[in-house]
Short mmCIF file of C-alpha atoms in Angstrom, two decimals:
data_model
loop_
_atom_site.label_atom_id
_atom_site.label_comp_id
_atom_site.label_asym_id
_atom_site.label_seq_id
_atom_site.Cartn_x
_atom_site.Cartn_y
_atom_site.Cartn_z
CA MET A 243 0.90 40.75 -82.78
CA PRO A 244 4.37 39.81 -82.85
CA GLY A 245 5.13 41.71 -79.31
CA LEU A 246 2.58 39.33 -77.61
CA ARG A 247 4.59 35.78 -78.57
CA PRO A 248 3.43 32.72 -76.36
CA GLU A 249 6.94 32.18 -75.63
CA THR A 250 7.45 35.65 -74.76
CA ARG A 251 4.82 35.47 -71.90
CA SER A 252 5.08 31.90 -70.77
CA PRO A 253 8.01 33.01 -67.98
CA THR A 254 5.87 35.47 -66.40
CA ARG A 255 2.91 33.46 -66.50
CA GLY A 256 5.00 30.37 -64.90
CA SER A 257 6.39 32.45 -61.96
CA ALA A 258 3.03 33.59 -61.10
CA GLY A 259 1.81 30.12 -61.31
CA ASP A 260 4.73 28.90 -59.59
CA GLY A 261 4.08 31.01 -56.60
CA GLN A 262 0.48 30.27 -56.34
CA MET A 263 1.43 26.58 -56.34
CA ARG A 264 3.76 27.28 -53.61
CA ALA A 265 1.43 29.05 -51.62
CA LEU A 266 -1.40 26.51 -51.83
CA ARG A 267 1.15 23.75 -50.94
CA ARG A 268 2.44 25.54 -48.09
CA LEU A 269 -1.63 26.11 -47.09
CA ALA A 270 -2.15 22.31 -47.87
CA GLN A 271 1.08 20.99 -45.85
CA GLY A 272 -0.08 23.09 -43.04
CA ARG A 273 -3.59 21.27 -43.09
CA VAL A 274 -1.77 18.06 -43.11
CA LEU A 275 0.04 18.93 -40.00
CA LEU A 276 -3.32 20.08 -38.47
CA LEU A 277 -5.19 16.90 -39.14
CA THR A 278 -2.33 14.44 -38.01
CA ILE A 279 -2.55 16.82 -34.80
CA CYS A 280 -6.41 16.70 -34.71
CA ALA A 281 -6.50 12.80 -35.70
CA ALA A 282 -4.05 11.62 -32.89
CA GLY A 283 -5.74 13.62 -30.11
CA ILE A 284 -9.43 12.86 -30.70
CA GLY A 285 -8.19 9.11 -29.99
CA GLY A 286 -5.19 9.78 -27.78
CA THR A 287 -5.54 11.99 -24.59
CA PHE A 288 -8.92 13.10 -25.44
CA GLN A 289 -10.35 10.20 -24.21
CA PHE A 290 -8.21 10.03 -20.86
CA GLY A 291 -9.61 13.32 -19.83
CA TYR A 292 -13.13 12.26 -21.24
CA ASN A 293 -13.18 9.11 -19.35
CA LEU A 294 -11.66 10.53 -16.66
CA SER A 295 -14.53 13.01 -16.10
CA ILE A 296 -17.89 11.38 -17.38
CA ILE A 297 -17.57 8.89 -14.54
CA ASN A 298 -18.58 11.45 -11.81
CA ALA A 299 -22.14 12.45 -13.37
CA PRO A 300 -23.55 8.63 -13.37
CA THR A 301 -22.35 7.84 -9.08
CA LEU A 302 -25.24 7.54 -7.61
CA HIS A 303 -27.17 5.67 -10.64
CA ILE A 304 -24.24 3.04 -11.04
CA GLN A 305 -24.60 2.60 -7.12
CA GLU A 306 -28.07 2.16 -7.57
CA PHE A 307 -27.66 -0.08 -10.24
CA THR A 308 -25.27 -2.43 -8.60
CA ASN A 309 -27.35 -2.76 -5.62
CA GLU A 310 -30.23 -3.94 -7.51
CA THR A 311 -28.51 -6.41 -9.26
CA TRP A 312 -27.71 -7.77 -6.43
CA GLN A 313 -30.48 -7.94 -5.11
CA THR A 314 -32.08 -9.84 -7.89
CA ARG A 315 -29.60 -12.01 -8.00
CA THR A 316 -29.63 -13.06 -4.35
CA GLY A 317 -32.79 -11.96 -2.90
CA GLN A 318 -31.01 -9.76 -0.38
CA PRO A 319 -29.81 -5.76 -0.46
CA LEU A 320 -26.03 -5.28 -0.95
CA PRO A 321 -24.92 -3.60 1.99
CA ASP A 322 -23.94 -0.08 2.02
CA HIS A 323 -20.33 -0.58 2.70
CA LEU A 324 -19.88 -3.20 -0.08
CA VAL A 325 -21.38 -1.10 -2.46
CA LEU A 326 -19.21 1.77 -1.80
CA LEU A 327 -16.50 -1.22 -2.34
CA VAL A 328 -17.45 -2.29 -5.63
CA TRP A 329 -17.78 1.82 -6.78
CA SER A 330 -14.36 1.76 -5.52
CA LEU A 331 -13.15 -0.67 -7.48
CA ILE A 332 -14.93 0.99 -10.41
CA VAL A 333 -13.10 4.12 -9.77
CA SER A 334 -9.70 2.58 -9.38
CA LEU A 335 -9.66 0.14 -12.42
CA TYR A 336 -9.21 3.30 -14.67
CA PRO A 337 -5.82 3.95 -13.42
CA LEU A 338 -4.53 0.63 -13.08
CA GLY A 339 -5.87 -0.02 -16.65
CA GLY A 340 -3.73 3.10 -17.57
CA LEU A 341 -0.39 1.96 -15.59
CA LEU A 342 -1.19 -1.47 -17.93
CA GLY A 343 -1.35 0.71 -21.04
CA ALA A 344 1.52 2.92 -20.14
CA LEU A 345 3.68 -0.29 -19.62
CA LEU A 346 2.02 -1.83 -23.05
CA ALA A 347 2.72 1.70 -25.13
CA GLY A 348 6.45 1.07 -25.47
CA PRO A 349 6.47 -2.09 -26.59
CA LEU A 350 3.49 -1.37 -29.22
CA ALA A 351 5.23 1.84 -30.49
CA VAL A 352 8.54 0.12 -31.13
CA THR A 353 6.61 -2.91 -33.03
CA LEU A 354 3.85 -1.40 -35.03
CA GLY A 355 4.66 2.04 -34.86
CA ARG A 356 3.44 5.31 -33.32
CA LYS A 357 0.57 5.41 -36.02
CA LYS A 358 -0.62 1.85 -35.89
CA SER A 359 -0.25 1.64 -32.20
CA LEU A 360 -3.02 4.61 -31.92
CA LEU A 361 -4.98 2.97 -34.51
CA VAL A 362 -4.89 -0.91 -32.63
CA ASN A 363 -5.25 0.99 -29.54
CA ASN A 364 -9.16 1.41 -30.30
CA ALA A 365 -9.75 -2.21 -30.04
CA PHE A 366 -9.68 -1.62 -26.10
CA VAL A 367 -11.92 1.42 -26.61
CA LEU A 368 -14.60 -0.51 -28.85
CA ALA A 369 -14.55 -3.41 -26.40
CA ALA A 370 -15.12 -1.04 -23.27
CA ALA A 371 -18.35 0.56 -25.28
CA ALA A 372 -19.89 -3.05 -26.08
CA LEU A 373 -19.66 -4.01 -22.42
CA PHE A 374 -20.67 -0.47 -20.85
CA GLY A 375 -23.80 -0.31 -23.39
CA PHE A 376 -25.16 -3.65 -22.48
CA SER A 377 -23.84 -3.76 -19.14
CA ARG A 378 -27.84 -2.76 -17.85
CA ARG A 379 -29.45 -5.19 -19.90
CA ALA A 380 -27.15 -8.11 -18.88
CA GLY A 381 -27.39 -6.88 -15.17
CA SER A 382 -24.32 -7.16 -14.59
CA PHE A 383 -21.69 -4.66 -12.73
CA GLU A 384 -18.77 -6.58 -13.71
CA MET A 385 -19.13 -5.61 -17.02
CA ILE A 386 -18.69 -1.98 -16.06
CA MET A 387 -15.20 -2.93 -14.05
CA LEU A 388 -14.04 -4.76 -17.00
CA GLY A 389 -14.97 -1.81 -19.36
CA ARG A 390 -13.27 0.65 -16.90
CA LEU A 391 -10.12 -1.34 -16.95
CA LEU A 392 -10.00 -1.57 -20.68
CA VAL A 393 -10.71 2.39 -21.20
CA GLY A 394 -7.89 2.74 -19.04
CA ILE A 395 -5.70 0.61 -20.75
CA SER A 396 -6.51 2.49 -23.82
CA ALA A 397 -5.61 5.88 -22.01
CA GLY A 398 -2.57 4.54 -21.02
CA VAL A 399 -1.20 3.52 -24.49
CA GLY A 400 -2.44 6.72 -25.79
CA MET A 401 -1.18 8.78 -23.52
CA ASN A 402 2.29 7.77 -24.06
CA VAL A 403 2.40 7.38 -28.10
CA GLN A 404 0.43 10.54 -28.98
CA PRO A 405 2.92 12.99 -27.42
CA MET A 406 5.41 10.47 -29.13
CA TYR A 407 3.88 10.58 -32.67
CA LEU A 408 3.54 13.89 -32.75
CA GLY A 409 6.97 15.03 -31.31
CA GLU A 410 8.69 12.91 -33.66
CA SER A 411 6.50 14.32 -36.70
CA ALA A 412 6.72 18.15 -35.77
CA PRO A 413 9.43 20.48 -37.28
CA LYS A 414 11.39 21.59 -34.31
CA GLU A 415 10.50 25.35 -34.68
CA LEU A 416 6.72 24.12 -33.86
CA ARG A 417 7.82 20.78 -31.74
CA GLY A 418 6.89 22.09 -28.57
CA ALA A 419 3.50 23.77 -29.35
CA VAL A 420 2.48 20.53 -31.25
CA ALA A 421 3.32 18.19 -28.27
CA MET A 422 1.12 20.94 -26.14
CA THR A 423 -2.06 19.83 -27.82
CA SER A 424 -1.90 16.76 -25.80
CA ALA A 425 -2.71 18.64 -22.87
CA ILE A 426 -5.20 20.56 -24.97
CA PHE A 427 -7.10 17.38 -26.04
CA THR A 428 -7.05 16.40 -22.34
CA ALA A 429 -8.53 19.21 -21.28
CA VAL A 430 -11.04 19.22 -24.09
CA GLY A 431 -11.84 15.65 -23.10
CA LEU A 432 -12.62 16.66 -19.22
CA VAL A 433 -14.50 19.63 -20.49
CA MET A 434 -16.56 17.75 -22.95
CA GLY A 435 -17.02 15.01 -20.18
CA GLN A 436 -18.46 17.33 -17.26
CA VAL A 437 -20.91 18.83 -20.47
CA VAL A 438 -22.03 15.63 -21.75
CA GLY A 439 -22.48 14.45 -18.10
CA LEU A 440 -25.22 17.18 -16.95
CA ARG A 441 -28.58 15.76 -16.31
CA GLU A 442 -30.33 17.45 -19.31
CA LEU A 443 -28.06 15.48 -21.96
CA LEU A 444 -26.67 11.85 -20.58
CA GLY A 445 -26.30 12.30 -16.70
CA GLY A 446 -29.85 10.96 -16.19
CA PRO A 447 -30.99 7.75 -14.28
CA GLN A 448 -31.80 6.30 -17.60
CA ALA A 449 -28.65 7.41 -19.79
CA TRP A 450 -25.80 6.47 -17.80
CA PRO A 451 -25.06 2.87 -20.30
CA LEU A 452 -24.65 5.65 -23.06
CA LEU A 453 -22.56 7.97 -21.52
CA LEU A 454 -20.13 5.52 -20.56
CA ALA A 455 -20.58 3.97 -24.09
CA SER A 456 -19.92 7.28 -25.61
CA CYS A 457 -16.17 7.01 -25.81
CA LEU A 458 -16.81 5.06 -28.66
CA VAL A 459 -17.37 8.45 -30.83
CA PRO A 460 -13.83 9.88 -30.66
CA GLY A 461 -12.75 5.79 -31.00
CA ALA A 462 -14.26 5.88 -34.35
CA LEU A 463 -13.25 9.29 -35.46
CA GLN A 464 -9.65 8.08 -34.87
CA LEU A 465 -10.22 5.02 -37.08
CA ALA A 466 -12.05 6.80 -40.06
CA SER A 467 -9.27 9.88 -40.05
CA LEU A 468 -5.77 8.61 -38.75
CA PRO A 469 -5.27 5.70 -41.59
CA LEU A 470 -5.28 8.74 -44.20
CA LEU A 471 -1.93 10.20 -42.54
CA PRO A 472 1.79 9.61 -42.38
CA GLU A 473 3.70 7.95 -39.95
CA SER A 474 6.10 9.23 -37.74
CA PRO A 475 9.29 10.11 -40.11
CA ARG A 476 11.82 9.31 -37.47
CA TYR A 477 10.49 6.12 -36.83
CA LEU A 478 10.58 5.08 -40.34
CA LEU A 479 13.96 5.95 -40.85
CA ILE A 480 15.79 5.16 -37.84
CA ASP A 481 13.31 2.15 -36.65
CA CYS A 482 12.35 0.65 -40.09
CA GLY A 483 15.57 1.76 -41.97
CA ASP A 484 13.42 2.85 -44.91
CA PRO A 485 14.58 6.52 -46.40
CA ALA A 486 11.93 6.79 -49.14
CA ALA A 487 8.96 6.50 -47.02
CA CYS A 488 10.56 8.57 -44.25
CA ARG A 489 11.05 11.37 -47.44
CA ALA A 490 7.68 10.99 -48.48
CA ALA A 491 6.19 11.61 -44.83
CA LEU A 492 8.28 14.46 -44.68
CA GLN A 493 6.83 15.99 -48.20
CA ARG A 494 3.17 15.33 -47.04
CA LEU A 495 3.89 17.04 -43.61
CA ARG A 496 6.26 19.82 -44.60
CA GLY A 497 6.00 20.14 -48.37
CA PRO A 498 8.66 19.17 -51.13
CA ALA A 499 10.72 22.90 -50.55
CA ASP A 500 13.28 23.13 -47.66
CA LEU A 501 13.60 19.19 -46.70
CA ALA A 502 17.53 19.19 -47.24
CA GLY A 503 18.31 20.40 -43.33
CA GLU A 504 15.90 18.31 -41.79
CA LEU A 505 16.71 15.46 -43.50
CA ALA A 506 20.84 15.89 -42.75
CA GLU A 507 19.38 16.06 -39.20
CA LEU A 508 17.42 13.01 -39.54
CA GLU A 509 20.71 11.35 -41.11
CA GLN A 510 22.70 12.51 -37.97
CA GLU A 511 20.26 10.74 -35.49
CA ARG A 512 20.22 7.65 -37.62
CA ALA A 513 24.08 7.59 -37.58
CA ALA A 514 24.12 7.84 -33.90
CA CYS A 515 21.63 5.16 -33.36
CA ARG A 516 23.02 2.73 -35.82
CA GLY A 517 23.94 -0.57 -33.77
CA GLY A 518 21.42 0.34 -31.42
CA ARG A 519 18.09 -1.68 -30.29
CA ALA A 520 15.33 -0.09 -28.40
CA ARG A 521 16.01 0.73 -24.44
CA ARG A 522 14.31 -1.18 -21.81
CA PRO A 523 12.79 0.89 -19.05
CA TRP A 524 15.15 -0.36 -16.45
CA GLU A 525 18.30 0.19 -18.54
CA LEU A 526 17.50 4.01 -18.69
CA PHE A 527 18.35 3.98 -14.61
CA ARG A 528 21.65 2.27 -15.16
CA GLU A 529 23.59 4.77 -17.73
CA ARG A 530 25.29 7.87 -16.60
CA ALA A 531 24.56 8.96 -19.83
CA LEU A 532 20.67 9.42 -18.83
CA ARG A 533 21.39 10.68 -15.29
CA ARG A 534 20.21 14.07 -16.18
CA GLN A 535 17.21 13.04 -18.51
CA VAL A 536 15.85 10.18 -16.23
CA ALA A 537 16.07 12.67 -13.06
CA SER A 538 14.07 15.26 -14.74
CA LEU A 539 11.90 12.77 -15.76
CA VAL A 540 11.11 11.02 -12.49
CA VAL A 541 10.96 14.69 -10.70
CA LEU A 542 8.74 16.52 -12.61
CA GLY A 543 6.29 13.34 -13.78
CA GLY A 544 6.05 12.93 -10.16
CA ALA A 545 5.29 16.14 -9.42
CA MET A 546 2.55 16.81 -12.15
CA GLU A 547 0.53 14.07 -10.11
CA LEU A 548 1.65 15.08 -6.79
CA CYS A 549 1.47 19.06 -7.01
CA GLY A 550 -2.49 19.39 -6.01
CA ASN A 551 -4.20 19.79 -9.00
CA ASP A 552 -6.64 17.02 -8.85
CA ALA A 553 -7.08 17.47 -5.49
CA MET A 554 -8.06 20.85 -6.18
CA TYR A 555 -10.85 19.55 -8.67
CA ALA A 556 -11.79 17.21 -5.53
CA TYR A 557 -12.50 20.28 -3.56
CA ALA A 558 -14.17 22.47 -5.99
CA SER A 559 -17.91 21.36 -4.96
CA ALA A 560 -17.55 21.59 -1.43
CA VAL A 561 -15.99 24.89 -1.84
CA PHE A 562 -19.03 26.31 -4.18
CA SER A 563 -21.64 24.92 -2.27
CA GLN A 564 -19.81 27.20 0.99
CA ALA A 565 -19.68 29.99 -1.65
CA GLY A 566 -23.66 30.02 -1.92
CA ILE A 567 -23.72 28.48 -5.33
CA PRO A 568 -26.88 26.28 -5.44
CA GLN A 569 -26.73 22.80 -5.20
CA ASP A 570 -28.20 22.08 -8.91
CA LYS A 571 -25.99 24.71 -10.16
CA ILE A 572 -22.95 23.48 -9.16
CA GLN A 573 -22.43 20.92 -12.14
CA TYR A 574 -22.32 24.23 -14.47
CA ALA A 575 -19.87 25.64 -12.00
CA ALA A 576 -17.42 22.64 -12.23
CA ILE A 577 -17.38 22.75 -15.99
CA GLY A 578 -15.66 26.11 -14.94
CA THR A 579 -12.64 24.54 -13.35
CA GLY A 580 -12.04 22.38 -16.95
CA GLY A 581 -12.80 25.28 -18.82
CA CYS A 582 -9.89 27.06 -17.01
CA GLU A 583 -7.43 24.46 -17.72
CA LEU A 584 -8.26 24.69 -21.11
CA LEU A 585 -8.18 28.08 -21.76
CA ALA A 586 -4.19 27.73 -20.05
CA THR A 587 -3.47 24.85 -22.38
CA LEU A 588 -4.08 26.94 -25.44
CA LEU A 589 -2.29 30.15 -23.80
CA SER A 590 0.68 27.99 -23.10
CA CYS A 591 0.55 26.22 -26.51
CA LEU A 592 0.99 29.75 -28.03
CA ALA A 593 3.36 30.87 -25.78
CA ILE A 594 5.69 27.74 -25.22
CA GLU A 595 7.83 28.29 -28.18
CA ARG A 596 8.59 32.07 -27.22
CA ALA A 597 8.89 31.59 -23.45
CA GLY A 598 10.21 28.33 -23.43
CA ARG A 599 9.93 25.17 -21.43
CA ARG A 600 11.98 25.89 -18.37
CA VAL A 601 10.15 29.54 -17.95
CA LEU A 602 6.36 27.76 -18.23
CA LEU A 603 7.45 25.30 -15.67
CA THR A 604 9.26 27.32 -13.20
CA GLY A 605 6.23 30.15 -13.63
CA GLY A 606 3.66 27.20 -13.48
CA TYR A 607 4.86 25.65 -10.23
CA GLY A 608 5.45 29.29 -8.58
CA LEU A 609 2.43 30.56 -9.43
CA MET A 610 0.90 27.23 -7.91
CA THR A 611 2.87 27.67 -4.48
CA CYS A 612 1.13 31.04 -4.15
CA TRP A 613 -2.34 30.28 -4.99
CA GLY A 614 -2.20 27.21 -2.77
CA SER A 615 -0.95 29.00 0.12
CA VAL A 616 -3.81 31.73 -0.18
CA PHE A 617 -5.96 28.65 -0.45
CA THR A 618 -4.55 27.10 2.72
CA VAL A 619 -5.25 30.66 4.61
CA ALA A 620 -8.88 30.59 3.18
CA LEU A 621 -9.71 27.28 4.63
CA CYS A 622 -8.44 28.05 7.87
CA LEU A 623 -10.43 31.57 7.98
CA GLN A 624 -13.74 29.90 6.25
CA GLY A 625 -15.44 30.30 9.54
CA SER A 626 -14.34 33.52 10.46
CA PHE A 627 -15.56 35.73 7.41
CA SER A 628 -18.01 35.51 4.85
CA TRP A 629 -15.90 36.56 1.76
CA THR A 630 -13.61 33.65 2.62
CA PRO A 631 -15.50 31.09 0.64
CA TYR A 632 -15.32 33.47 -2.82
CA LEU A 633 -11.44 33.78 -1.94
CA ALA A 634 -11.20 30.08 -2.18
CA MET A 635 -13.22 29.89 -5.31
CA ALA A 636 -10.89 32.43 -6.58
CA CYS A 637 -7.99 30.17 -5.73
CA ILE A 638 -9.36 27.27 -7.13
CA PHE A 639 -9.52 28.67 -10.59
CA ALA A 640 -6.17 30.30 -10.25
CA PHE A 641 -4.68 27.35 -9.04
CA ILE A 642 -5.91 25.31 -12.03
CA LEU A 643 -4.99 27.83 -14.64
CA SER A 644 -1.43 28.19 -13.39
CA PHE A 645 -1.22 24.17 -13.63
CA GLY A 646 -2.08 24.76 -17.18
CA ILE A 647 0.12 27.24 -18.06
CA GLY A 648 3.19 24.78 -17.78
CA PRO A 649 3.33 21.56 -15.47
CA ALA A 650 0.01 20.34 -17.75
CA GLY A 651 1.40 20.19 -21.16
CA VAL A 652 5.18 20.98 -20.72
CA THR A 653 5.74 18.11 -18.57
CA GLY A 654 4.35 15.51 -21.41
CA ILE A 655 7.08 16.97 -23.76
CA LEU A 656 10.21 15.76 -21.86
CA ALA A 657 10.07 12.39 -22.74
CA THR A 658 9.86 13.16 -26.33
CA GLU A 659 13.01 15.77 -26.09
CA LEU A 660 15.54 14.83 -23.60
CA PHE A 661 15.70 10.97 -25.01
CA ASP A 662 16.74 9.83 -28.30
CA GLN A 663 15.00 7.66 -30.77
CA MET A 664 16.39 4.39 -29.10
CA ALA A 665 15.57 5.27 -24.90
CA ARG A 666 12.07 7.62 -25.94
CA PRO A 667 9.46 4.71 -25.43
CA ALA A 668 11.34 3.29 -22.64
CA ALA A 669 10.72 6.63 -21.27
CA TYR A 670 7.19 7.07 -22.23
CA MET A 671 6.63 3.52 -20.21
CA VAL A 672 8.66 4.92 -17.13
CA CYS A 673 6.69 7.86 -17.13
CA GLY A 674 3.60 6.57 -17.63
CA ALA A 675 3.89 3.95 -15.30
CA LEU A 676 4.97 6.87 -12.66
CA MET A 677 1.83 9.00 -13.54
CA TRP A 678 -0.76 6.30 -13.36
CA THR A 679 0.71 5.03 -9.54
CA MET A 680 1.10 8.43 -8.69
CA LEU A 681 -2.58 8.87 -9.60
CA PHE A 682 -3.64 5.81 -8.03
CA LEU A 683 -1.92 6.58 -4.67
CA VAL A 684 -3.30 9.80 -4.49
CA GLY A 685 -6.67 8.98 -5.08
CA LEU A 686 -6.21 6.38 -2.35
CA VAL A 687 -4.27 8.40 0.24
CA PHE A 688 -6.08 11.82 -0.12
CA PRO A 689 -9.42 10.84 1.80
CA PHE A 690 -6.91 10.03 4.63
CA LEU A 691 -5.06 13.11 4.36
CA VAL A 692 -8.10 15.57 4.56
CA GLU A 693 -8.93 13.60 7.84
CA GLY A 694 -5.60 14.01 9.12
CA LEU A 695 -4.27 17.50 8.06
CA SER A 696 -7.78 19.48 7.91
CA HIS A 697 -7.44 22.66 6.87
CA PHE A 698 -3.62 21.84 6.39
CA ILE A 699 -4.63 19.38 3.53
CA TYR A 700 -2.61 21.43 0.78
CA VAL A 701 1.04 21.58 2.67
CA PRO A 702 2.44 18.37 1.02
CA PHE A 703 1.13 19.74 -2.19
CA LEU A 704 3.04 23.46 -1.50
CA CYS A 705 6.16 21.37 -0.70
CA VAL A 706 6.05 19.36 -3.91
CA CYS A 707 5.51 22.39 -5.87
CA VAL A 708 8.36 24.51 -4.68
CA CYS A 709 10.76 21.55 -5.41
CA ALA A 710 9.47 21.19 -8.93
CA ALA A 711 9.76 25.11 -9.21
CA LEU A 712 13.21 24.90 -8.22
CA TYR A 713 14.74 22.06 -9.72
CA SER A 714 12.70 23.35 -13.23
CA GLY A 715 14.67 26.88 -12.87
CA ILE A 716 18.04 25.47 -11.94
CA PHE A 717 18.58 21.84 -13.31
CA LEU A 718 16.09 21.44 -16.40
CA PRO A 719 17.89 22.48 -19.82
CA GLU A 720 16.27 24.38 -22.18
CA THR A 721 14.82 22.85 -25.19
CA ARG A 722 13.39 25.39 -27.13
CA GLY A 723 14.29 25.71 -30.95
CA LYS A 724 16.71 22.84 -30.83
CA SER A 725 17.10 19.53 -32.82
CA PHE A 726 17.33 16.25 -31.34
CA VAL A 727 21.10 16.02 -32.21
CA GLU A 728 21.83 19.25 -30.49
CA ILE A 729 19.73 18.54 -27.16
CA SER A 730 21.81 15.23 -26.98
CA GLU A 731 24.71 17.03 -26.93
CA GLU A 732 24.06 19.65 -24.27
CA LEU A 733 22.77 16.82 -22.13
CA HIS A 734 25.71 15.11 -22.59
CA ARG A 735 28.30 17.74 -21.19
CA LEU A 736 25.50 17.96 -18.18
CA ASN A 737 26.29 14.34 -17.95
CA PHE A 738 29.85 14.59 -18.32
CA PRO A 739 31.12 17.70 -17.14
CA GLY A 740 34.97 18.30 -17.75
CA ARG A 741 34.51 16.06 -20.91
CA SER A 742 34.10 16.89 -24.52
CA ARG A 743 33.33 15.54 -28.06
CA GLY A 744 35.66 14.41 -30.43
CA PRO A 745 34.50 15.61 -33.96
CA ALA A 746 33.79 12.02 -35.00
CA TRP A 747 31.17 11.60 -32.57
CA ALA A 748 27.41 11.73 -33.96
CA GLY A 749 25.01 11.28 -31.14
CA PRO A 750 24.42 10.09 -27.48
CA GLU A 751 27.13 7.81 -25.59
CA VAL A 752 24.03 5.93 -24.72
CA VAL A 753 23.68 3.99 -27.81
CA ARG A 754 27.41 2.46 -27.63
CA SER A 755 26.72 -0.09 -25.42
CA THR A 756 23.44 -1.61 -27.13
CA GLU A 757 23.04 -4.19 -29.85
CA LEU A 758 20.23 -5.10 -32.72
#
């Protein structure tokens, strides 16, 4: 029929087809970003949480193995205090390795890029898994010690590079939520480590080498998936000077539509960083233009480790025992503490782009102050009333939930959002070194605090929570929904009150004093 000529119907078919293609493309690009988050997280902060928690289950088995190994070598059993010394070294080598990894993360991220750094980082995991797996057959507890050092290095690198990679790859509207996934993977790792370490799984006396070597699985998953995904567009443009590769990476992460605005922002950042070089950690403390950023990083990064959350995990087993939970069931109740942090970080990920960073940090530390105070009262009254152990148990869950709402995830975003491309790797080195040092010192000093302060053990931690809440509410700038250039402009006004930028300014002042 003449009214149904093909050319009269083709525009309609083309429009419908274009709409379907756009919908499929948006779905595909969202999937690419999601896969990037998962691939980076499974070998990044997941490894930190996983290796932090799996060491608890085989404590007695590794101590027995150490004693048996020494007796086989010398014919004499190892004294109890030396067994404890070896065990403390096995535990403390993990944060020491994390410190080394944090110092290594900056140079790796600058030299190899964000994605390749995460891939190369798995070499430490592979070596550690081999040492763990063959330690009992070789009769060497030294292999366990070296393996813990290596997984610590891997965790230190991953915890710094992963949020840097994701923060630089995400659109500004989702940057907070995407960066929060680092905390989610940490919590998932904690819970998975607790579950896998159950006696019914790999927590038995014969399976502990497999338990320690199971860190190989997430490492292998990252090695299989991450090479298929794009590098950070900012790294490709600003550090490598490759606009074509940057555009290709953005198209994979966002799709081809509406890239003009983001590309313009990236060009602004590139212009601001032109002629600059990657900053060194000690240079951050000398620049007035970075005064507010460094102060926020040090105060809130230190507060995250000194707020008492790790100590609350240490108290959990004793409180559960006092509450009447059977000894063989406490390991299942302990999984609930990790589950609380996971639930809270998931909720925080959904709320961060609505509530903002400052509100979550201030509210999280404020709630931790409240629940920590009630927990102190419950400890003081634990011999007076039968219900105080249950109150203390409720406070443990509420305290960990409050920590997950804000400090657990938001703190890791600060180095990404408050520093420019040239200073960001150095900022993560400072933050990582601070975190691992504090983690080591808290583990070292905590037993003495328990002995000296008794029921008032949480008073120093509460002071830290109060100070962190006040600092977050008063001094921390809100970065929600802002581009990196807009954040830099606001931070300049805070660092140089009374001075304004001229029309020719294109980025942070700090890069003017650097050379390529």
